[in-house]
């Protein structure tokens, strides 16, 4: 399924192949595509490229940036060596607005780790429950709080240093570091919320996801309709913009 050019750090794949299967094959050979889009297990490469699919928590732009070129022999994707180590950190911020400012600072000061996911209070409760980190951790969040989850990858020792620098950048925003356990628990269970959709549908609920990229100067708001639960997330940050994602849970019509 995958032909790897180690010298050029490229992988030639069939456009209809599923991302999940490609990633498994790459990892077995010591390589990775990096952070993947949601539902990547079945998503064809061609769909991920055509829609510029965003990853669950990856910093920067969407999947289109992984495409190198395409020919009759297949599509070539940029790949990375599997990291030697990873380090994580969860940071509590006073509100979602200051969380957005935290992402902007990290992006524009070139201190963003490979994965950075900002959650408002609703979304944080959802992800923490899925990660089974315990009610004690969730109880630390006040009604307006936001939670920033960060994961850095790289050479052993360097990843933890990058996380420490990122956390130190946010001290003036009233950030409170919760340590690495919460981030590690989230990273190990990140698919649970995504794969819960069929179960919710069977129980009579609709679980929708909406995404929109906004520049840092755009207003950031999400209307909460009566009878709906909405969790806001922000990820995909770069120097110019951020990807906003709303997950809405409502009774099926």
PDB file of C-alpha atoms in Angstrom:
ATOM      1  CA  UNK A   1       0.000   0.000   0.000  1.00  0.00           C
ATOM      2  CA  UNK A   2       2.862   2.374   0.841  1.00  0.00           C
ATOM      3  CA  UNK A   3       6.190   2.964  -0.924  1.00  0.00           C
ATOM      4  CA  UNK A   4       8.571   4.961   1.297  1.00  0.00           C
ATOM      5  CA  UNK A   5      11.330   7.231   0.035  1.00  0.00           C
ATOM      6  CA  UNK A   6      13.339   7.606   3.231  1.00  0.00           C
ATOM      7  CA  UNK A   7      15.890   9.966   1.738  1.00  0.00           C
ATOM      8  CA  UNK A   8      13.224  12.454   0.630  1.00  0.00           C
ATOM      9  CA  UNK A   9      10.837  11.711   3.521  1.00  0.00           C
ATOM     10  CA  UNK A  10       7.970  10.964   1.144  1.00  0.00           C
ATOM     11  CA  UNK A  11       5.478   8.102   0.912  1.00  0.00           C
ATOM     12  CA  UNK A  12       3.719   7.113  -2.318  1.00  0.00           C
ATOM     13  CA  UNK A  13       0.175   5.864  -1.678  1.00  0.00           C
ATOM     14  CA  UNK A  14      -2.959   5.045  -3.607  1.00  0.00           C
ATOM     15  CA  UNK A  15      -5.448   7.943  -3.438  1.00  0.00           C
ATOM     16  CA  UNK A  16      -8.326   5.662  -2.393  1.00  0.00           C
ATOM     17  CA  UNK A  17      -6.418   4.069   0.497  1.00  0.00           C
ATOM     18  CA  UNK A  18      -7.664   4.855   4.014  1.00  0.00           C
ATOM     19  CA  UNK A  19      -5.508   7.113   6.151  1.00  0.00           C
ATOM     20  CA  UNK A  20      -5.737   4.803   9.136  1.00  0.00           C
ATOM     21  CA  UNK A  21      -4.302   1.835   7.255  1.00  0.00           C
ATOM     22  CA  UNK A  22      -1.536   3.977   5.739  1.00  0.00           C
ATOM     23  CA  UNK A  23      -0.566   5.335   9.149  1.00  0.00           C
ATOM     24  CA  UNK A  24      -0.350   1.831  10.618  1.00  0.00           C
ATOM     25  CA  UNK A  25       1.914   0.703   7.790  1.00  0.00           C
ATOM     26  CA  UNK A  26       4.097   3.790   8.122  1.00  0.00           C
ATOM     27  CA  UNK A  27       4.459   3.364  11.878  1.00  0.00           C
ATOM     28  CA  UNK A  28       5.542  -0.228  11.426  1.00  0.00           C
ATOM     29  CA  UNK A  29       8.391   1.135   9.291  1.00  0.00           C
ATOM     30  CA  UNK A  30       9.264   3.919  11.748  1.00  0.00           C
ATOM     31  CA  UNK A  31       7.429   6.796  10.035  1.00  0.00           C
ATOM     32  CA  UNK A  32       4.220   8.786  10.527  1.00  0.00           C
ATOM     33  CA  UNK A  33       1.935  11.246   8.747  1.00  0.00           C
ATOM     34  CA  UNK A  34       1.683  13.287  11.945  1.00  0.00           C
ATOM     35  CA  UNK A  35      -1.636  14.329  13.561  1.00  0.00           C
ATOM     36  CA  UNK A  36      -4.542  12.865  11.592  1.00  0.00           C
ATOM     37  CA  UNK A  37      -8.067  14.149  10.864  1.00  0.00           C
ATOM     38  CA  UNK A  38     -11.037  12.856  12.767  1.00  0.00           C
ATOM     39  CA  UNK A  39     -12.506   9.595  11.429  1.00  0.00           C
ATOM     40  CA  UNK A  40      -9.185   8.894   9.716  1.00  0.00           C
ATOM     41  CA  UNK A  41      -9.578   5.153  10.107  1.00  0.00           C
ATOM     42  CA  UNK A  42     -11.848   5.035   7.047  1.00  0.00           C
ATOM     43  CA  UNK A  43     -11.152   8.390   5.376  1.00  0.00           C
ATOM     44  CA  UNK A  44      -9.562   8.014   1.908  1.00  0.00           C
ATOM     45  CA  UNK A  45      -6.441  10.063   1.227  1.00  0.00           C
ATOM     46  CA  UNK A  46      -8.117  11.761  -1.735  1.00  0.00           C
ATOM     47  CA  UNK A  47     -10.956  12.995   0.512  1.00  0.00           C
ATOM     48  CA  UNK A  48      -8.553  14.319   3.144  1.00  0.00           C
ATOM     49  CA  UNK A  49      -6.625  16.240   0.469  1.00  0.00           C
ATOM     50  CA  UNK A  50      -9.705  17.522  -1.389  1.00  0.00           C
ATOM     51  CA  UNK A  51     -11.329  18.887   1.788  1.00  0.00           C
ATOM     52  CA  UNK A  52      -8.058  19.949   3.448  1.00  0.00           C
ATOM     53  CA  UNK A  53      -9.298  17.948   6.429  1.00  0.00           C
ATOM     54  CA  UNK A  54      -8.257  19.343   9.790  1.00  0.00           C
ATOM     55  CA  UNK A  55      -6.677  17.126  12.399  1.00  0.00           C
ATOM     56  CA  UNK A  56      -8.242  16.735  15.812  1.00  0.00           C
ATOM     57  CA  UNK A  57      -5.569  18.823  17.515  1.00  0.00           C
ATOM     58  CA  UNK A  58      -2.674  19.373  15.108  1.00  0.00           C
ATOM     59  CA  UNK A  59      -1.118  22.824  14.909  1.00  0.00           C
ATOM     60  CA  UNK A  60      -0.949  24.598  11.559  1.00  0.00           C
ATOM     61  CA  UNK A  61      -2.976  23.983   8.417  1.00  0.00           C
ATOM     62  CA  UNK A  62      -5.017  20.970   7.301  1.00  0.00           C
ATOM     63  CA  UNK A  63      -4.147  17.772   5.472  1.00  0.00           C
ATOM     64  CA  UNK A  64      -3.573  19.435   2.092  1.00  0.00           C
ATOM     65  CA  UNK A  65      -0.142  20.533   3.316  1.00  0.00           C
ATOM     66  CA  UNK A  66       0.912  16.842   3.493  1.00  0.00           C
ATOM     67  CA  UNK A  67       0.430  16.421  -0.268  1.00  0.00           C
ATOM     68  CA  UNK A  68       3.660  16.659  -2.262  1.00  0.00           C
ATOM     69  CA  UNK A  69       2.542  15.692  -5.768  1.00  0.00           C
ATOM     70  CA  UNK A  70       0.447  13.181  -7.722  1.00  0.00           C
ATOM     71  CA  UNK A  71       1.028  11.073 -10.829  1.00  0.00           C
ATOM     72  CA  UNK A  72      -0.272   7.915 -12.468  1.00  0.00           C
ATOM     73  CA  UNK A  73       1.829   5.970  -9.949  1.00  0.00           C
ATOM     74  CA  UNK A  74      -0.029   7.406  -6.983  1.00  0.00           C
ATOM     75  CA  UNK A  75       0.007  10.325  -4.617  1.00  0.00           C
ATOM     76  CA  UNK A  76       3.092  11.319  -2.633  1.00  0.00           C
ATOM     77  CA  UNK A  77       2.704  12.558   0.929  1.00  0.00           C
ATOM     78  CA  UNK A  78       5.193  14.228   3.233  1.00  0.00           C
ATOM     79  CA  UNK A  79       6.046  11.984   6.189  1.00  0.00           C
ATOM     80  CA  UNK A  80       8.031  12.307   9.397  1.00  0.00           C
ATOM     81  CA  UNK A  81      10.214   9.898  11.377  1.00  0.00           C
ATOM     82  CA  UNK A  82       8.438   8.516  14.422  1.00  0.00           C
ATOM     83  CA  UNK A  83       9.405  10.740  17.351  1.00  0.00           C
ATOM     84  CA  UNK A  84      11.715   9.387  20.013  1.00  0.00           C
ATOM     85  CA  UNK A  85       9.622  10.906  22.781  1.00  0.00           C
ATOM     86  CA  UNK A  86       6.604  13.065  23.497  1.00  0.00           C
ATOM     87  CA  UNK A  87       5.683  15.338  26.377  1.00  0.00           C
ATOM     88  CA  UNK A  88       2.374  16.885  27.287  1.00  0.00           C
ATOM     89  CA  UNK A  89       0.867  19.553  29.469  1.00  0.00           C
ATOM     90  CA  UNK A  90      -2.619  20.779  30.390  1.00  0.00           C
ATOM     91  CA  UNK A  91      -3.000  24.504  31.057  1.00  0.00           C
ATOM     92  CA  UNK A  92      -6.011  26.113  32.715  1.00  0.00           C
ATOM     93  CA  UNK A  93      -6.973  29.600  31.454  1.00  0.00           C
ATOM     94  CA  UNK A  94      -9.536  32.051  32.899  1.00  0.00           C
ATOM     95  CA  UNK A  95     -11.811  31.952  29.838  1.00  0.00           C
ATOM     96  CA  UNK A  96     -12.025  30.903  26.187  1.00  0.00           C
ATOM     97  CA  UNK A  97     -11.089  34.385  24.945  1.00  0.00           C
ATOM     98  CA  UNK A  98      -7.793  34.291  26.801  1.00  0.00           C
ATOM     99  CA  UNK A  99      -7.331  30.750  25.569  1.00  0.00           C
ATOM    100  CA  UNK A 100      -7.553  32.046  22.003  1.00  0.00           C
ATOM    101  CA  UNK A 101      -5.009  34.721  22.886  1.00  0.00           C
ATOM    102  CA  UNK A 102      -2.760  31.982  24.288  1.00  0.00           C
ATOM    103  CA  UNK A 103      -2.878  30.090  20.984  1.00  0.00           C
ATOM    104  CA  UNK A 104      -2.096  33.288  19.064  1.00  0.00           C
ATOM    105  CA  UNK A 105       0.926  34.054  21.220  1.00  0.00           C
ATOM    106  CA  UNK A 106       2.269  30.525  20.879  1.00  0.00           C
ATOM    107  CA  UNK A 107       1.769  30.529  17.108  1.00  0.00           C
ATOM    108  CA  UNK A 108       3.267  33.951  16.462  1.00  0.00           C
ATOM    109  CA  UNK A 109       6.230  33.354  18.771  1.00  0.00           C
ATOM    110  CA  UNK A 110       6.913  29.981  17.129  1.00  0.00           C
ATOM    111  CA  UNK A 111       6.317  28.060  20.346  1.00  0.00           C
ATOM    112  CA  UNK A 112       3.375  25.891  19.317  1.00  0.00           C
ATOM    113  CA  UNK A 113       3.916  22.165  19.894  1.00  0.00           C
ATOM    114  CA  UNK A 114       2.764  19.599  17.332  1.00  0.00           C
ATOM    115  CA  UNK A 115      -0.653  19.384  18.976  1.00  0.00           C
ATOM    116  CA  UNK A 116      -2.552  22.131  20.772  1.00  0.00           C
ATOM    117  CA  UNK A 117      -6.278  21.902  21.493  1.00  0.00           C
ATOM    118  CA  UNK A 118      -8.215  24.594  23.354  1.00  0.00           C
ATOM    119  CA  UNK A 119     -11.499  23.582  25.002  1.00  0.00           C
ATOM    120  CA  UNK A 120     -14.188  25.698  26.611  1.00  0.00           C
ATOM    121  CA  UNK A 121     -15.777  24.496  29.851  1.00  0.00           C
ATOM    122  CA  UNK A 122     -18.377  22.317  28.102  1.00  0.00           C
ATOM    123  CA  UNK A 123     -15.902  20.694  25.726  1.00  0.00           C
ATOM    124  CA  UNK A 124     -13.354  20.207  28.506  1.00  0.00           C
ATOM    125  CA  UNK A 125     -15.909  18.308  30.573  1.00  0.00           C
ATOM    126  CA  UNK A 126     -16.719  16.090  27.599  1.00  0.00           C
ATOM    127  CA  UNK A 127     -13.089  15.250  26.808  1.00  0.00           C
ATOM    128  CA  UNK A 128     -12.077  14.792  30.448  1.00  0.00           C
ATOM    129  CA  UNK A 129     -14.956  12.372  30.972  1.00  0.00           C
ATOM    130  CA  UNK A 130     -13.898  10.413  27.903  1.00  0.00           C
ATOM    131  CA  UNK A 131     -10.307  10.336  29.136  1.00  0.00           C
ATOM    132  CA  UNK A 132     -11.474   9.068  32.547  1.00  0.00           C
ATOM    133  CA  UNK A 133      -9.142  11.406  34.426  1.00  0.00           C
ATOM    134  CA  UNK A 134     -11.488  11.501  37.409  1.00  0.00           C
ATOM    135  CA  UNK A 135     -14.020  13.958  38.766  1.00  0.00           C
ATOM    136  CA  UNK A 136     -11.352  15.663  40.887  1.00  0.00           C
ATOM    137  CA  UNK A 137      -9.613  17.066  37.802  1.00  0.00           C
ATOM    138  CA  UNK A 138     -12.869  18.168  36.187  1.00  0.00           C
ATOM    139  CA  UNK A 139     -13.929  19.881  39.430  1.00  0.00           C
ATOM    140  CA  UNK A 140     -10.913  22.198  39.094  1.00  0.00           C
ATOM    141  CA  UNK A 141     -12.594  23.917  36.142  1.00  0.00           C
ATOM    142  CA  UNK A 142     -14.726  26.954  36.977  1.00  0.00           C
ATOM    143  CA  UNK A 143     -17.759  27.819  34.781  1.00  0.00           C
ATOM    144  CA  UNK A 144     -15.835  30.218  32.492  1.00  0.00           C
ATOM    145  CA  UNK A 145     -12.525  28.343  32.423  1.00  0.00           C
ATOM    146  CA  UNK A 146     -10.863  27.011  29.285  1.00  0.00           C
ATOM    147  CA  UNK A 147      -8.431  24.113  29.063  1.00  0.00           C
ATOM    148  CA  UNK A 148      -5.463  24.032  26.693  1.00  0.00           C
ATOM    149  CA  UNK A 149      -4.011  20.589  25.959  1.00  0.00           C
ATOM    150  CA  UNK A 150      -0.539  20.504  24.401  1.00  0.00           C
ATOM    151  CA  UNK A 151       1.609  17.618  23.167  1.00  0.00           C
ATOM    152  CA  UNK A 152       5.147  18.061  21.809  1.00  0.00           C
ATOM    153  CA  UNK A 153       7.137  15.395  19.998  1.00  0.00           C
ATOM    154  CA  UNK A 154      10.806  15.042  19.162  1.00  0.00           C
ATOM    155  CA  UNK A 155      14.156  13.962  20.504  1.00  0.00           C
ATOM    156  CA  UNK A 156      14.172  12.746  24.093  1.00  0.00           C
ATOM    157  CA  UNK A 157      14.513  15.736  26.419  1.00  0.00           C
ATOM    158  CA  UNK A 158      13.765  18.309  23.734  1.00  0.00           C
ATOM    159  CA  UNK A 159      10.003  17.646  23.723  1.00  0.00           C
ATOM    160  CA  UNK A 160       9.687  18.355  27.456  1.00  0.00           C
ATOM    161  CA  UNK A 161      11.761  21.534  27.083  1.00  0.00           C
ATOM    162  CA  UNK A 162       9.463  22.778  24.320  1.00  0.00           C
ATOM    163  CA  UNK A 163       6.387  22.140  26.470  1.00  0.00           C
ATOM    164  CA  UNK A 164       7.966  24.011  29.378  1.00  0.00           C
ATOM    165  CA  UNK A 165       8.730  27.005  27.124  1.00  0.00           C
ATOM    166  CA  UNK A 166       5.191  27.008  25.752  1.00  0.00           C
ATOM    167  CA  UNK A 167       3.663  26.964  29.239  1.00  0.00           C
ATOM    168  CA  UNK A 168       6.007  29.733  30.423  1.00  0.00           C
ATOM    169  CA  UNK A 169       4.833  31.935  27.521  1.00  0.00           C
ATOM    170  CA  UNK A 170       1.316  32.005  28.968  1.00  0.00           C
ATOM    171  CA  UNK A 171       1.967  33.126  32.542  1.00  0.00           C
ATOM    172  CA  UNK A 172       0.834  36.715  31.880  1.00  0.00           C
ATOM    173  CA  UNK A 173      -2.569  35.423  30.755  1.00  0.00           C
ATOM    174  CA  UNK A 174      -3.353  33.940  34.167  1.00  0.00           C
ATOM    175  CA  UNK A 175      -2.504  30.415  33.048  1.00  0.00           C
ATOM    176  CA  UNK A 176      -2.304  27.615  35.609  1.00  0.00           C
ATOM    177  CA  UNK A 177      -0.385  24.478  34.680  1.00  0.00           C
ATOM    178  CA  UNK A 178      -2.075  21.202  35.651  1.00  0.00           C
ATOM    179  CA  UNK A 179       0.845  18.993  34.643  1.00  0.00           C
ATOM    180  CA  UNK A 180       1.221  16.214  32.099  1.00  0.00           C
ATOM    181  CA  UNK A 181      -1.151  13.513  33.377  1.00  0.00           C
ATOM    182  CA  UNK A 182      -4.307  15.132  31.950  1.00  0.00           C
ATOM    183  CA  UNK A 183      -2.698  15.696  28.530  1.00  0.00           C
ATOM    184  CA  UNK A 184      -1.379  12.136  28.414  1.00  0.00           C
ATOM    185  CA  UNK A 185      -4.790  10.720  29.337  1.00  0.00           C
ATOM    186  CA  UNK A 186      -6.412  12.787  26.594  1.00  0.00           C
ATOM    187  CA  UNK A 187      -3.817  11.691  24.005  1.00  0.00           C
ATOM    188  CA  UNK A 188      -4.401   8.029  24.858  1.00  0.00           C
ATOM    189  CA  UNK A 189      -8.204   8.271  24.513  1.00  0.00           C
ATOM    190  CA  UNK A 190      -8.689  10.956  21.877  1.00  0.00           C
ATOM    191  CA  UNK A 191     -10.891   8.805  19.639  1.00  0.00           C
ATOM    192  CA  UNK A 192     -13.554   8.119  22.271  1.00  0.00           C
ATOM    193  CA  UNK A 193     -15.559  11.296  21.723  1.00  0.00           C
ATOM    194  CA  UNK A 194     -15.352  10.953  17.940  1.00  0.00           C
ATOM    195  CA  UNK A 195     -16.501   7.326  17.917  1.00  0.00           C
ATOM    196  CA  UNK A 196     -19.403   8.002  20.299  1.00  0.00           C
ATOM    197  CA  UNK A 197     -21.588   9.486  17.532  1.00  0.00           C
ATOM    198  CA  UNK A 198     -23.299   6.214  16.420  1.00  0.00           C
ATOM    199  CA  UNK A 199     -24.162   5.381  20.039  1.00  0.00           C
ATOM    200  CA  UNK A 200     -25.691   8.813  20.593  1.00  0.00           C
ATOM    201  CA  UNK A 201     -27.715   8.532  17.378  1.00  0.00           C
ATOM    202  CA  UNK A 202     -29.080   5.175  18.494  1.00  0.00           C
ATOM    203  CA  UNK A 203     -30.144   6.804  21.769  1.00  0.00           C
ATOM    204  CA  UNK A 204     -32.034   9.577  19.972  1.00  0.00           C
ATOM    205  CA  UNK A 205     -29.402  12.310  19.978  1.00  0.00           C
ATOM    206  CA  UNK A 206     -27.661  14.214  17.202  1.00  0.00           C
ATOM    207  CA  UNK A 207     -23.979  15.054  17.669  1.00  0.00           C
ATOM    208  CA  UNK A 208     -22.881  17.572  15.047  1.00  0.00           C
ATOM    209  CA  UNK A 209     -19.493  19.099  14.352  1.00  0.00           C
ATOM    210  CA  UNK A 210     -19.010  22.420  12.585  1.00  0.00           C
ATOM    211  CA  UNK A 211     -15.702  24.035  11.717  1.00  0.00           C
ATOM    212  CA  UNK A 212     -14.606  27.409  10.399  1.00  0.00           C
ATOM    213  CA  UNK A 213     -11.196  29.031  10.128  1.00  0.00           C
ATOM    214  CA  UNK A 214     -10.951  32.567  11.507  1.00  0.00           C
ATOM    215  CA  UNK A 215      -8.162  35.123  11.426  1.00  0.00           C
ATOM    216  CA  UNK A 216      -7.000  36.312  14.830  1.00  0.00           C
ATOM    217  CA  UNK A 217      -8.785  39.654  14.352  1.00  0.00           C
ATOM    218  CA  UNK A 218     -12.170  38.062  13.520  1.00  0.00           C
ATOM    219  CA  UNK A 219     -14.828  37.973  16.260  1.00  0.00           C
ATOM    220  CA  UNK A 220     -15.066  34.565  17.853  1.00  0.00           C
ATOM    221  CA  UNK A 221     -18.535  33.543  19.005  1.00  0.00           C
ATOM    222  CA  UNK A 222     -20.941  30.620  18.799  1.00  0.00           C
ATOM    223  CA  UNK A 223     -24.678  31.054  19.381  1.00  0.00           C
ATOM    224  CA  UNK A 224     -26.143  28.505  21.775  1.00  0.00           C
ATOM    225  CA  UNK A 225     -29.644  27.573  20.713  1.00  0.00           C
ATOM    226  CA  UNK A 226     -32.277  26.637  23.248  1.00  0.00           C
ATOM    227  CA  UNK A 227     -32.233  22.948  24.053  1.00  0.00           C
ATOM    228  CA  UNK A 228     -28.739  22.422  22.633  1.00  0.00           C
ATOM    229  CA  UNK A 229     -25.456  21.651  24.322  1.00  0.00           C
ATOM    230  CA  UNK A 230     -22.456  23.236  22.580  1.00  0.00           C
ATOM    231  CA  UNK A 231     -18.795  22.649  23.257  1.00  0.00           C
ATOM    232  CA  UNK A 232     -16.282  24.979  21.618  1.00  0.00           C
ATOM    233  CA  UNK A 233     -12.779  23.963  20.542  1.00  0.00           C
ATOM    234  CA  UNK A 234      -9.915  25.803  18.857  1.00  0.00           C
ATOM    235  CA  UNK A 235      -6.960  24.180  17.115  1.00  0.00           C
ATOM    236  CA  UNK A 236      -4.969  24.309  13.878  1.00  0.00           C
ATOM    237  CA  UNK A 237      -3.362  27.580  14.960  1.00  0.00           C
ATOM    238  CA  UNK A 238      -0.778  29.351  12.829  1.00  0.00           C
ATOM    239  CA  UNK A 239       0.585  32.879  12.732  1.00  0.00           C
ATOM    240  CA  UNK A 240      -2.481  34.168  10.868  1.00  0.00           C
ATOM    241  CA  UNK A 241      -5.532  32.186  11.945  1.00  0.00           C
ATOM    242  CA  UNK A 242      -7.122  29.463  14.048  1.00  0.00           C
ATOM    243  CA  UNK A 243      -9.675  26.728  13.365  1.00  0.00           C
ATOM    244  CA  UNK A 244     -12.829  26.971  15.485  1.00  0.00           C
ATOM    245  CA  UNK A 245     -14.852  23.812  16.006  1.00  0.00           C
ATOM    246  CA  UNK A 246     -18.275  23.544  17.628  1.00  0.00           C
ATOM    247  CA  UNK A 247     -19.724  20.227  18.774  1.00  0.00           C
ATOM    248  CA  UNK A 248     -23.478  20.440  19.237  1.00  0.00           C
ATOM    249  CA  UNK A 249     -25.550  17.825  21.037  1.00  0.00           C
ATOM    250  CA  UNK A 250     -29.322  18.056  20.626  1.00  0.00           C
ATOM    251  CA  UNK A 251     -32.362  15.823  20.579  1.00  0.00           C
ATOM    252  CA  UNK A 252     -32.882  14.200  17.186  1.00  0.00           C
ATOM    253  CA  UNK A 253     -35.677  15.776  15.207  1.00  0.00           C
TER     254      UNK A 253
END
